[in-house]
mmCIF file of C-alpha atoms and ligand atoms in Angstrom:
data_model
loop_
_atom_site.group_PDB
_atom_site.id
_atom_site.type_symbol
_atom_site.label_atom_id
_atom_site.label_comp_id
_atom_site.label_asym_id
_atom_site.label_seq_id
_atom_site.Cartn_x
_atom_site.Cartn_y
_atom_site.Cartn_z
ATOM 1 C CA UNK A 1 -43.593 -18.613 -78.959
ATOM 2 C CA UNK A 2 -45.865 -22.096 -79.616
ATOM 3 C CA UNK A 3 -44.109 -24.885 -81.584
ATOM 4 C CA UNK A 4 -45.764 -26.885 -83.028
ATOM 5 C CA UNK A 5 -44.180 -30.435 -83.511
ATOM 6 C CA UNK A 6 -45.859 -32.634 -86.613
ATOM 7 C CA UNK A 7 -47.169 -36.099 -85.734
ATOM 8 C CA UNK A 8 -44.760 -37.623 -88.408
ATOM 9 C CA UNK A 9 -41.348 -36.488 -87.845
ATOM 10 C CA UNK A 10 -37.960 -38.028 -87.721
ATOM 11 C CA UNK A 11 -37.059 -40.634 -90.380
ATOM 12 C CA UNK A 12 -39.729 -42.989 -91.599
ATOM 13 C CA UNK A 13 -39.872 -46.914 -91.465
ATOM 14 C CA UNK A 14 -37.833 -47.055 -94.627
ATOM 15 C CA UNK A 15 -35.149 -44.800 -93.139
ATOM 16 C CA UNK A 16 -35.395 -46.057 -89.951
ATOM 17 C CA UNK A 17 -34.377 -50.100 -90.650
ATOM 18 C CA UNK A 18 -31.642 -48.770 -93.182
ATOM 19 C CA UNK A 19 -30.013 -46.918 -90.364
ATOM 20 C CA UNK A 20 -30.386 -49.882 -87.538
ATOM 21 C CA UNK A 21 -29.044 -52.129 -90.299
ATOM 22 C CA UNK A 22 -25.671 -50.686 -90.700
ATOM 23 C CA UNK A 23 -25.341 -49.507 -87.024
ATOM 24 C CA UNK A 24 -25.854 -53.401 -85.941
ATOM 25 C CA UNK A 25 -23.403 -54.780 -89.058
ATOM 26 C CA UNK A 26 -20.866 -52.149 -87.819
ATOM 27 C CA UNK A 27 -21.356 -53.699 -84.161
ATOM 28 C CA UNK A 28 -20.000 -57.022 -85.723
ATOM 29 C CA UNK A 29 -16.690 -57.518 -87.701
ATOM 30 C CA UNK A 30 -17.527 -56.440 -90.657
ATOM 31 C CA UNK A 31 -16.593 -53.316 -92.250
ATOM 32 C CA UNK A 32 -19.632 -51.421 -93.593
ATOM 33 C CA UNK A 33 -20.023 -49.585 -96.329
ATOM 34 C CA UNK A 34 -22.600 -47.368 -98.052
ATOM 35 C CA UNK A 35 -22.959 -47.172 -101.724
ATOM 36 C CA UNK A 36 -24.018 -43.697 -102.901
ATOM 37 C CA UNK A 37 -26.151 -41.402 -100.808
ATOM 38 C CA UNK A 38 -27.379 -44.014 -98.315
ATOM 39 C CA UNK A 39 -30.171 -41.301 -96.961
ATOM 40 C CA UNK A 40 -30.695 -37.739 -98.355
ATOM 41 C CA UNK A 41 -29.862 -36.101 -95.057
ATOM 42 C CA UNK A 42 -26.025 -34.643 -94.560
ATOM 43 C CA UNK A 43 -26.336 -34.407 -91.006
ATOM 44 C CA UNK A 44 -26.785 -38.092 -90.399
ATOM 45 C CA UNK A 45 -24.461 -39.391 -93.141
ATOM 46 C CA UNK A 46 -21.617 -37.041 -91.156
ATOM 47 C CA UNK A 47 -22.505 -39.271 -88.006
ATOM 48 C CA UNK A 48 -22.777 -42.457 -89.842
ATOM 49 C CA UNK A 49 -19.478 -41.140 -91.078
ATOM 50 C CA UNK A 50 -17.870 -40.367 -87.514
ATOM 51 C CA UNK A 51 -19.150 -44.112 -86.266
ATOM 52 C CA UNK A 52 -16.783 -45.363 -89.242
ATOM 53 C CA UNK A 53 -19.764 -46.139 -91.502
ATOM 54 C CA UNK A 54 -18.653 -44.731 -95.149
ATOM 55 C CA UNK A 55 -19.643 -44.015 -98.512
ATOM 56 C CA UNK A 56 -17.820 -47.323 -100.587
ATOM 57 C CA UNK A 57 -15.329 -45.423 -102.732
ATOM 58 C CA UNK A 58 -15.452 -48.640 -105.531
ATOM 59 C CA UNK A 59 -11.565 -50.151 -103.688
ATOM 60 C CA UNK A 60 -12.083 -52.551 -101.148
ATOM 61 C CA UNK A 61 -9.013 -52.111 -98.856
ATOM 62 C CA UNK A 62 -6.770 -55.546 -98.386
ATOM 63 C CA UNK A 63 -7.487 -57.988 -96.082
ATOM 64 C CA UNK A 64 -10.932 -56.156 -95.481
ATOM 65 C CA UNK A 65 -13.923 -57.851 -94.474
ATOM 66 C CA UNK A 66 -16.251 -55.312 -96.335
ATOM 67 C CA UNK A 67 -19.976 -55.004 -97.187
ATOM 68 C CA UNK A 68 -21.896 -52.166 -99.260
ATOM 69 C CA UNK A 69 -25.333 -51.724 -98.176
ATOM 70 C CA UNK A 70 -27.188 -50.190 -101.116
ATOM 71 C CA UNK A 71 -29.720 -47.152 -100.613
ATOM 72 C CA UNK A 72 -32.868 -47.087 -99.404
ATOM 73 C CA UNK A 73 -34.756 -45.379 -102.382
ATOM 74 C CA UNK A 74 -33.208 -48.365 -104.883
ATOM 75 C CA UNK A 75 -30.127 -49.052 -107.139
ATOM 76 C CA UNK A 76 -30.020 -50.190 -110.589
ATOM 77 C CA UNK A 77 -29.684 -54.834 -111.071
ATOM 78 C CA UNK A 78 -26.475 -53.025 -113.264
ATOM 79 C CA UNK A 79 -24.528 -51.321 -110.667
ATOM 80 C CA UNK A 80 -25.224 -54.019 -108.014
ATOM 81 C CA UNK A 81 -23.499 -56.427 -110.266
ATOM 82 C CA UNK A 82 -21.192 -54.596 -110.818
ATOM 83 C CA UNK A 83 -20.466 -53.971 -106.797
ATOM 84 C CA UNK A 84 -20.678 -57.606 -106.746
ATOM 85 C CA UNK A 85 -17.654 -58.238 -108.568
ATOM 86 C CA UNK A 86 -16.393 -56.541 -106.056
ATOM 87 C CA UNK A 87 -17.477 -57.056 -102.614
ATOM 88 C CA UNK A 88 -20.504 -58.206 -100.719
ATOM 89 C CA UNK A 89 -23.530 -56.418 -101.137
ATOM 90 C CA UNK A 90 -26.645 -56.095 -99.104
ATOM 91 C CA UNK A 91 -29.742 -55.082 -100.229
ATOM 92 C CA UNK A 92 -30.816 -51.567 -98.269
ATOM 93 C CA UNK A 93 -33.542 -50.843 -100.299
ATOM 94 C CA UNK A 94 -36.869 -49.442 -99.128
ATOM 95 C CA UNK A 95 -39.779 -52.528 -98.967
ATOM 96 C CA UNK A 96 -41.790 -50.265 -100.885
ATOM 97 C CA UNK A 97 -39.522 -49.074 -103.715
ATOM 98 C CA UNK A 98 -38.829 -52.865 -103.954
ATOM 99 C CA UNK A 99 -42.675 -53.398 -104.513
ATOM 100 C CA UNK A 100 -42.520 -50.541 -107.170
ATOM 101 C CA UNK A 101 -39.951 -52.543 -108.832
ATOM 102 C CA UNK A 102 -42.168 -55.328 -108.749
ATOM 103 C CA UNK A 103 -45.033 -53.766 -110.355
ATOM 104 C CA UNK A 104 -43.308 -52.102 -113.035
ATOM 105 C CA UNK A 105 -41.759 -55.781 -113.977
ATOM 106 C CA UNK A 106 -45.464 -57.556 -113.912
ATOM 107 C CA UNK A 107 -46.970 -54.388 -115.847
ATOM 108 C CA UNK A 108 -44.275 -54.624 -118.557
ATOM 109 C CA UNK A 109 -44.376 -58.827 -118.718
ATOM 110 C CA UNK A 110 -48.321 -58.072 -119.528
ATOM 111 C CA UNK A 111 -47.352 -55.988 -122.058
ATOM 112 C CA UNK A 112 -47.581 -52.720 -120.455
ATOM 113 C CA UNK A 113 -45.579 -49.433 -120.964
ATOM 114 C CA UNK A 114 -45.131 -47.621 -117.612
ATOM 115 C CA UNK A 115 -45.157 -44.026 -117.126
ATOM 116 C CA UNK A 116 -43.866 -42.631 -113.811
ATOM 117 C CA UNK A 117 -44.049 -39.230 -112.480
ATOM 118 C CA UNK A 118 -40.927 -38.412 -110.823
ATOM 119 C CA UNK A 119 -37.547 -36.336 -111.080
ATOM 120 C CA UNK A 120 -35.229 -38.400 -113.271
ATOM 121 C CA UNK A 121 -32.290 -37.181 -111.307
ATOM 122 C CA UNK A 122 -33.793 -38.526 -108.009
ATOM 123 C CA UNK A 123 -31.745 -42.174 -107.198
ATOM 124 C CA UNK A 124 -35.117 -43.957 -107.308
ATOM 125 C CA UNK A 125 -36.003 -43.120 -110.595
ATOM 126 C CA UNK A 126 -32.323 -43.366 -112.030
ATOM 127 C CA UNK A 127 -32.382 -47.021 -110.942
ATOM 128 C CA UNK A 128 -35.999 -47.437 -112.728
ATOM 129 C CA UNK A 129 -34.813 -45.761 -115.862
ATOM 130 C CA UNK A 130 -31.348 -48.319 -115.944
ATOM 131 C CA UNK A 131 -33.477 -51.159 -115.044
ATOM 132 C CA UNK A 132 -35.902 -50.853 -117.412
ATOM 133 C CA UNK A 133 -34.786 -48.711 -120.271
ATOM 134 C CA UNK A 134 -37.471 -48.064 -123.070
ATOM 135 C CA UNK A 135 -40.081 -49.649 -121.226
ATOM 136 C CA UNK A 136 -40.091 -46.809 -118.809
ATOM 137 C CA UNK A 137 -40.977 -42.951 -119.502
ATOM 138 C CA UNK A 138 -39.963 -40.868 -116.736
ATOM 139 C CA UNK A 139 -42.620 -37.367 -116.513
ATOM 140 C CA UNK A 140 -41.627 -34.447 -113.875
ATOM 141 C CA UNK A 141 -44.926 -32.755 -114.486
ATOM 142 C CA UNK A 142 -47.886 -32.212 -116.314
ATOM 143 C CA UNK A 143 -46.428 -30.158 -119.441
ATOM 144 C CA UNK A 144 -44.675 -33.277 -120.367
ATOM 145 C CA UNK A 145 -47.134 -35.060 -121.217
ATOM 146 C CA UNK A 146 -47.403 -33.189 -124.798
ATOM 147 C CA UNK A 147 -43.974 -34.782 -125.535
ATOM 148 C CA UNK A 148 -45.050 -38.450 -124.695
ATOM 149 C CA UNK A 149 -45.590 -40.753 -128.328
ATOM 150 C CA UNK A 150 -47.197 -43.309 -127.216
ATOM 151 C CA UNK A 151 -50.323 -44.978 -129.294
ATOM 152 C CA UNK A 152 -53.488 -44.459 -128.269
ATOM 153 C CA UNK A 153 -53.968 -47.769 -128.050
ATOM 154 C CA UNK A 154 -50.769 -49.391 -126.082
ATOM 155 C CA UNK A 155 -51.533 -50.475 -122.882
ATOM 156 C CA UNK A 156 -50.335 -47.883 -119.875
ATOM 157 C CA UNK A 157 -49.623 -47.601 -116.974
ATOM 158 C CA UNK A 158 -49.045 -44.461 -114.610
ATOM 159 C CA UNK A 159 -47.399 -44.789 -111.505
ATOM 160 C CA UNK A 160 -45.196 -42.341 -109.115
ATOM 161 C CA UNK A 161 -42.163 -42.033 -107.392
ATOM 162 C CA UNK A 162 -42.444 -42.529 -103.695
ATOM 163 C CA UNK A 163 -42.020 -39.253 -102.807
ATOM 164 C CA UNK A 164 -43.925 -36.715 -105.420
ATOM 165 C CA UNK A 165 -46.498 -34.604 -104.419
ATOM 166 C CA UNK A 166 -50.195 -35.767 -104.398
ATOM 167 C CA UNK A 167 -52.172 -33.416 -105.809
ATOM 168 C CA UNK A 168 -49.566 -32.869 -108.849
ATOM 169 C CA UNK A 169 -50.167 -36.979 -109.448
ATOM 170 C CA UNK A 170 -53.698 -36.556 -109.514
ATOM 171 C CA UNK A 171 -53.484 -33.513 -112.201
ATOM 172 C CA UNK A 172 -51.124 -35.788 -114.182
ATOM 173 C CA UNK A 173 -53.286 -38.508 -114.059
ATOM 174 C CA UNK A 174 -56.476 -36.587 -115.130
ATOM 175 C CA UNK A 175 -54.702 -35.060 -118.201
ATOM 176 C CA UNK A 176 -53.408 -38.564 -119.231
ATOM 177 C CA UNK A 177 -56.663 -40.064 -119.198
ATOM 178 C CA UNK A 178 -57.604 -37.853 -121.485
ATOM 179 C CA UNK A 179 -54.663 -38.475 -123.249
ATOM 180 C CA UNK A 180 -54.825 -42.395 -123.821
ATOM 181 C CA UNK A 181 -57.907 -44.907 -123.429
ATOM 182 C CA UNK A 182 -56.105 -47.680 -122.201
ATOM 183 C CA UNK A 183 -54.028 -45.930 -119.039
ATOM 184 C CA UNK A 184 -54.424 -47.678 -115.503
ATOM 185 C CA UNK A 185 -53.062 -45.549 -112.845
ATOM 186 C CA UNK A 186 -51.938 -46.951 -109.474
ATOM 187 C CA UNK A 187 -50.946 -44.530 -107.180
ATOM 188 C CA UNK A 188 -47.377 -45.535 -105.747
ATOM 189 C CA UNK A 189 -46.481 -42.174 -103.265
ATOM 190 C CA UNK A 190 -45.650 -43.619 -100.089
ATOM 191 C CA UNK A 191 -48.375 -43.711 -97.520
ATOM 192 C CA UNK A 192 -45.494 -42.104 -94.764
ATOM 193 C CA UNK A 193 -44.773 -39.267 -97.228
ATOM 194 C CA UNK A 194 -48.559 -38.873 -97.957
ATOM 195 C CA UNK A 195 -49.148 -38.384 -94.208
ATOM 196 C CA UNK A 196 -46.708 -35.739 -94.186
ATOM 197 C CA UNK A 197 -48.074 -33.974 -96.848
ATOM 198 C CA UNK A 198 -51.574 -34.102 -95.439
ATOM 199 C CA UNK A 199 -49.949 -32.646 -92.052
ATOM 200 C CA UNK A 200 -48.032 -29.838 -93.737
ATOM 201 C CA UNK A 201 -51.208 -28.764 -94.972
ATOM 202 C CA UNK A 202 -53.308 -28.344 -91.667
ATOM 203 C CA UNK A 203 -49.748 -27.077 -89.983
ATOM 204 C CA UNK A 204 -49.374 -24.355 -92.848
ATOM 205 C CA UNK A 205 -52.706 -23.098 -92.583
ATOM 206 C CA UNK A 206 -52.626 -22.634 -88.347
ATOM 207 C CA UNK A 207 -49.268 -21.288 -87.752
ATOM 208 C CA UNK A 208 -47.542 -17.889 -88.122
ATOM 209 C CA UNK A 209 -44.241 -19.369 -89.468
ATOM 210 C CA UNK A 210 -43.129 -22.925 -90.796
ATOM 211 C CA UNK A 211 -39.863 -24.505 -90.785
ATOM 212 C CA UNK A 212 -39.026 -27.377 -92.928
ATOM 213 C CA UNK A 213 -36.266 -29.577 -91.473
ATOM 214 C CA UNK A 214 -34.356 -31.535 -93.969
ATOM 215 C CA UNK A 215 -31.760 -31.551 -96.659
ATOM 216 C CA UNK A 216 -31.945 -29.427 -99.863
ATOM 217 C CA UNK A 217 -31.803 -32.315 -101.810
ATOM 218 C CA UNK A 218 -34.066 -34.517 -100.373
ATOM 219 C CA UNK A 219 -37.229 -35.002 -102.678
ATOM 220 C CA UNK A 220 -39.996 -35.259 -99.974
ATOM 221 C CA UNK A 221 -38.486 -32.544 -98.113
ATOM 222 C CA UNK A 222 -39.092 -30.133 -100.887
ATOM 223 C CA UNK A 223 -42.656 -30.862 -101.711
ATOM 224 C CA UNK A 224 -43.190 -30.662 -98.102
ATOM 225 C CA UNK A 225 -41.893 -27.143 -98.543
ATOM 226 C CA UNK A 226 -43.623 -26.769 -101.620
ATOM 227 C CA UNK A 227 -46.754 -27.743 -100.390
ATOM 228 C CA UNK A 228 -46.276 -25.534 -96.744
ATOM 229 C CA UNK A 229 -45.815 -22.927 -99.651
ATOM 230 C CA UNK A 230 -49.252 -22.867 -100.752
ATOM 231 C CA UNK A 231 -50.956 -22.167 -97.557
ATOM 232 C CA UNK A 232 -48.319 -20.294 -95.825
ATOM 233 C CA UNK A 233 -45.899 -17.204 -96.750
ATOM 234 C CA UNK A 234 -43.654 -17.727 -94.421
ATOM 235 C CA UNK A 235 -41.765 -20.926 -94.435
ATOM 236 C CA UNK A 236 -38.641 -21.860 -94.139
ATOM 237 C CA UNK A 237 -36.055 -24.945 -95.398
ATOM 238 C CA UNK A 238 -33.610 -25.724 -92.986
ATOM 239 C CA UNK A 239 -31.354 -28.629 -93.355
ATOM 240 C CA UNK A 240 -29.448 -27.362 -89.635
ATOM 241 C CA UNK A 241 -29.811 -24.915 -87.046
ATOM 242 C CA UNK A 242 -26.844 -23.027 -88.513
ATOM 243 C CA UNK A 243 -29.843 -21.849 -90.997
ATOM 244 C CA UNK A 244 -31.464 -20.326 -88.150
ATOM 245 C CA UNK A 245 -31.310 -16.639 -88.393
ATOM 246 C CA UNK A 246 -32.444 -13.827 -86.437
ATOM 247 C CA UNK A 247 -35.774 -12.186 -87.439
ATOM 248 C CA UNK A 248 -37.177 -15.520 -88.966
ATOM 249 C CA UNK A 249 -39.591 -15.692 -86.173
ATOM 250 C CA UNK A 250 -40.329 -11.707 -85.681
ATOM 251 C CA UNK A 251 -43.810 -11.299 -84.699
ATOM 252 C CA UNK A 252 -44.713 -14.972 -84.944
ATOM 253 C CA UNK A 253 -46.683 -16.511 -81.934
ATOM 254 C CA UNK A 254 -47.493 -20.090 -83.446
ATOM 255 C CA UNK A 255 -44.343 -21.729 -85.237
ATOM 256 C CA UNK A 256 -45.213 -25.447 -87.229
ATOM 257 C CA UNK A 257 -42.379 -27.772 -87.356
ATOM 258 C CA UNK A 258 -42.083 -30.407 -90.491
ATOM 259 C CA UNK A 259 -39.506 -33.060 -91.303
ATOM 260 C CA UNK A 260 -38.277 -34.957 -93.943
ATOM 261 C CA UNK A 261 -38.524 -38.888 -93.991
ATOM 262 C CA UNK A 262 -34.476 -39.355 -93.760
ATOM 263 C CA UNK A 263 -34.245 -36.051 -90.917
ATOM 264 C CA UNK A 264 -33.045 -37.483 -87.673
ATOM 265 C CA UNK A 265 -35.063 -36.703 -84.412
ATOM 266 C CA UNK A 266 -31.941 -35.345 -82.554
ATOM 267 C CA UNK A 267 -31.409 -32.717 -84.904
ATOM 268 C CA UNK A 268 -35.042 -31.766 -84.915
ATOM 269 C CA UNK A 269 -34.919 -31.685 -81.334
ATOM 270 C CA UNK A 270 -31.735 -29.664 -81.467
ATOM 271 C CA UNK A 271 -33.032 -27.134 -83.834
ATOM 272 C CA UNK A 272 -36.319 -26.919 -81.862
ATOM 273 C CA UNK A 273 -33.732 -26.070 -78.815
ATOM 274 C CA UNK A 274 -32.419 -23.464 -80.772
ATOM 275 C CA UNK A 275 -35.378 -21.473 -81.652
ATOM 276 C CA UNK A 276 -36.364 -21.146 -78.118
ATOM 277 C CA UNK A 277 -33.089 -20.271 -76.553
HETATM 278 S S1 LIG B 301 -40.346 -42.424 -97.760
HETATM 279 FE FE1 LIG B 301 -41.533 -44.318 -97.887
HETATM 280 S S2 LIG B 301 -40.655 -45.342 -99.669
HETATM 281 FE FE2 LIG B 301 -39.154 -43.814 -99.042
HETATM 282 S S3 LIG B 301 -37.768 -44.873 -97.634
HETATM 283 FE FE3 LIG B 301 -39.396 -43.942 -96.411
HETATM 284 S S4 LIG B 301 -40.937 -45.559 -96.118
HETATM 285 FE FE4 LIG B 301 -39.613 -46.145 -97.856
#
């Protein structure tokens, strides 16, 4: 059986200086903390976890010297504050969901109202939505655009969460334009996760099977898997190689191998292991 390996797998950049940052603050004498899901990946955040990194549980312990480092994929001005009362807080946040942040705030100083495509229960957009209230409409696809009131003539602007699909963006923005005259649209996905996507595709369309690695709630994993979906009908999510089961490769000579931005490398490699043995 041929595997074969995406160019872009493991964690991306954003991922990647999150998880050096709290491995070299644990090297020192501080006590480090996460607050919420640091990463959407279970497997890592056990590890982090068995190196003494934790999720902050809101107490900081006496005589502690304790830091939170906040999640990559952003946290609301509201609840930092509020950890800030508390303990020291560093900033984990991914460079590009902090330029996001920075858009929506010029767009809405020039007197723009910001639509975003994204799931409202994904952290990124939960910060966005505390941030910035009723300047902000959350959309998770292209139905909801009948439910949106603004004027024809306010100024808009669409942009997306850094991990939603492409092509669903692009249908989204073509209906809004439609919509409202005075819509900009800037295209926020994340170039990593767009590379992905464009990989999935030519890996879905050449192979026999495809396995997704990553977890089940991980945003980018599932369009990933969404997106192997279309071209593929045999693909598989797998957030470990416990999800490995016999007969998932039966008669396949090519497998493709995808990951999600916050998968770890060793557990790709391990689950690659797996399938041959
Ligand atoms: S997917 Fe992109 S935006 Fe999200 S953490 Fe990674 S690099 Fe940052």
């Amino acid at each position: 059986m041929n595997m074969i390996l995406a160019k872009n797998i493991g964690f991306c950049s954003g991922v990647k200086r999150i998880i050096h940052l709290v491995e070299t603050m644990s090297k020192g004498k501080k006590k480090v903390y996460y607050w919420g899901a640091l990463i959407h990946n279970s497997v890592e955040l056990a590890r982090l976890n068995d190196i003494g990194i934790k999720e902050f549980d809101g107490n900081v312990k006496s005589g502690e010297n304790a830091i939170v480092v906040t999640r990559a994929h952003g946290t609301s001005k509201e609840e930092v504050e509020m950890l800030r009362k508390k303990v020291k807080v560093l900033d984990g946040t991914c460079p590009k969901v902090i330029k996001i942040h920075q858009m929506v705030d010029k767009a809405i100083k020039e007197g723009y109202r910001v639509i975003v495509y994204g799931n409202e229960r994904h952290a990124e957009m939960k910060a966005l939505r505390k941030d910035y209230e009723n300047e902000v409409k959350i959309i998770s696809d292209v139905n909801s655009i009948e439910g949106l009131t603004m004027s024809d003539d306010e100024k808009l602007l669409l942009i997306s969460q850094t991990t939603m699909m492409k092509e669903d963006f692009e249908k989204i923005a073509f209906a809004l334009k439609n919509k409202f005259k005075n819509l900009k649209v800037y295209n926020t996905i994340c170039e990593e996760t767009l590379a992905r996507q464009k990989e999935a595709i030519d890996i879905a369309k050449s192979v026999d099977v495809v396995l997704v690695i990553g977890g089940k709630n991980s945003s980018n994993t599932n369009t990933l898997v969404k997106i192997a979906k279309e071209y593929n009908t045999r693909v598989f999510h797998v957030e470990d190689e416990k999800a490995l089961f016999p007969g998932m490769f039966i008669n396949a000579n090519t497998v493709g191998v995808l990951s999600g931005t916050s998968t770890p490398i060793y557990l790709v490699k391990r689950i690659i292991e797996k399938c041959k043995s």
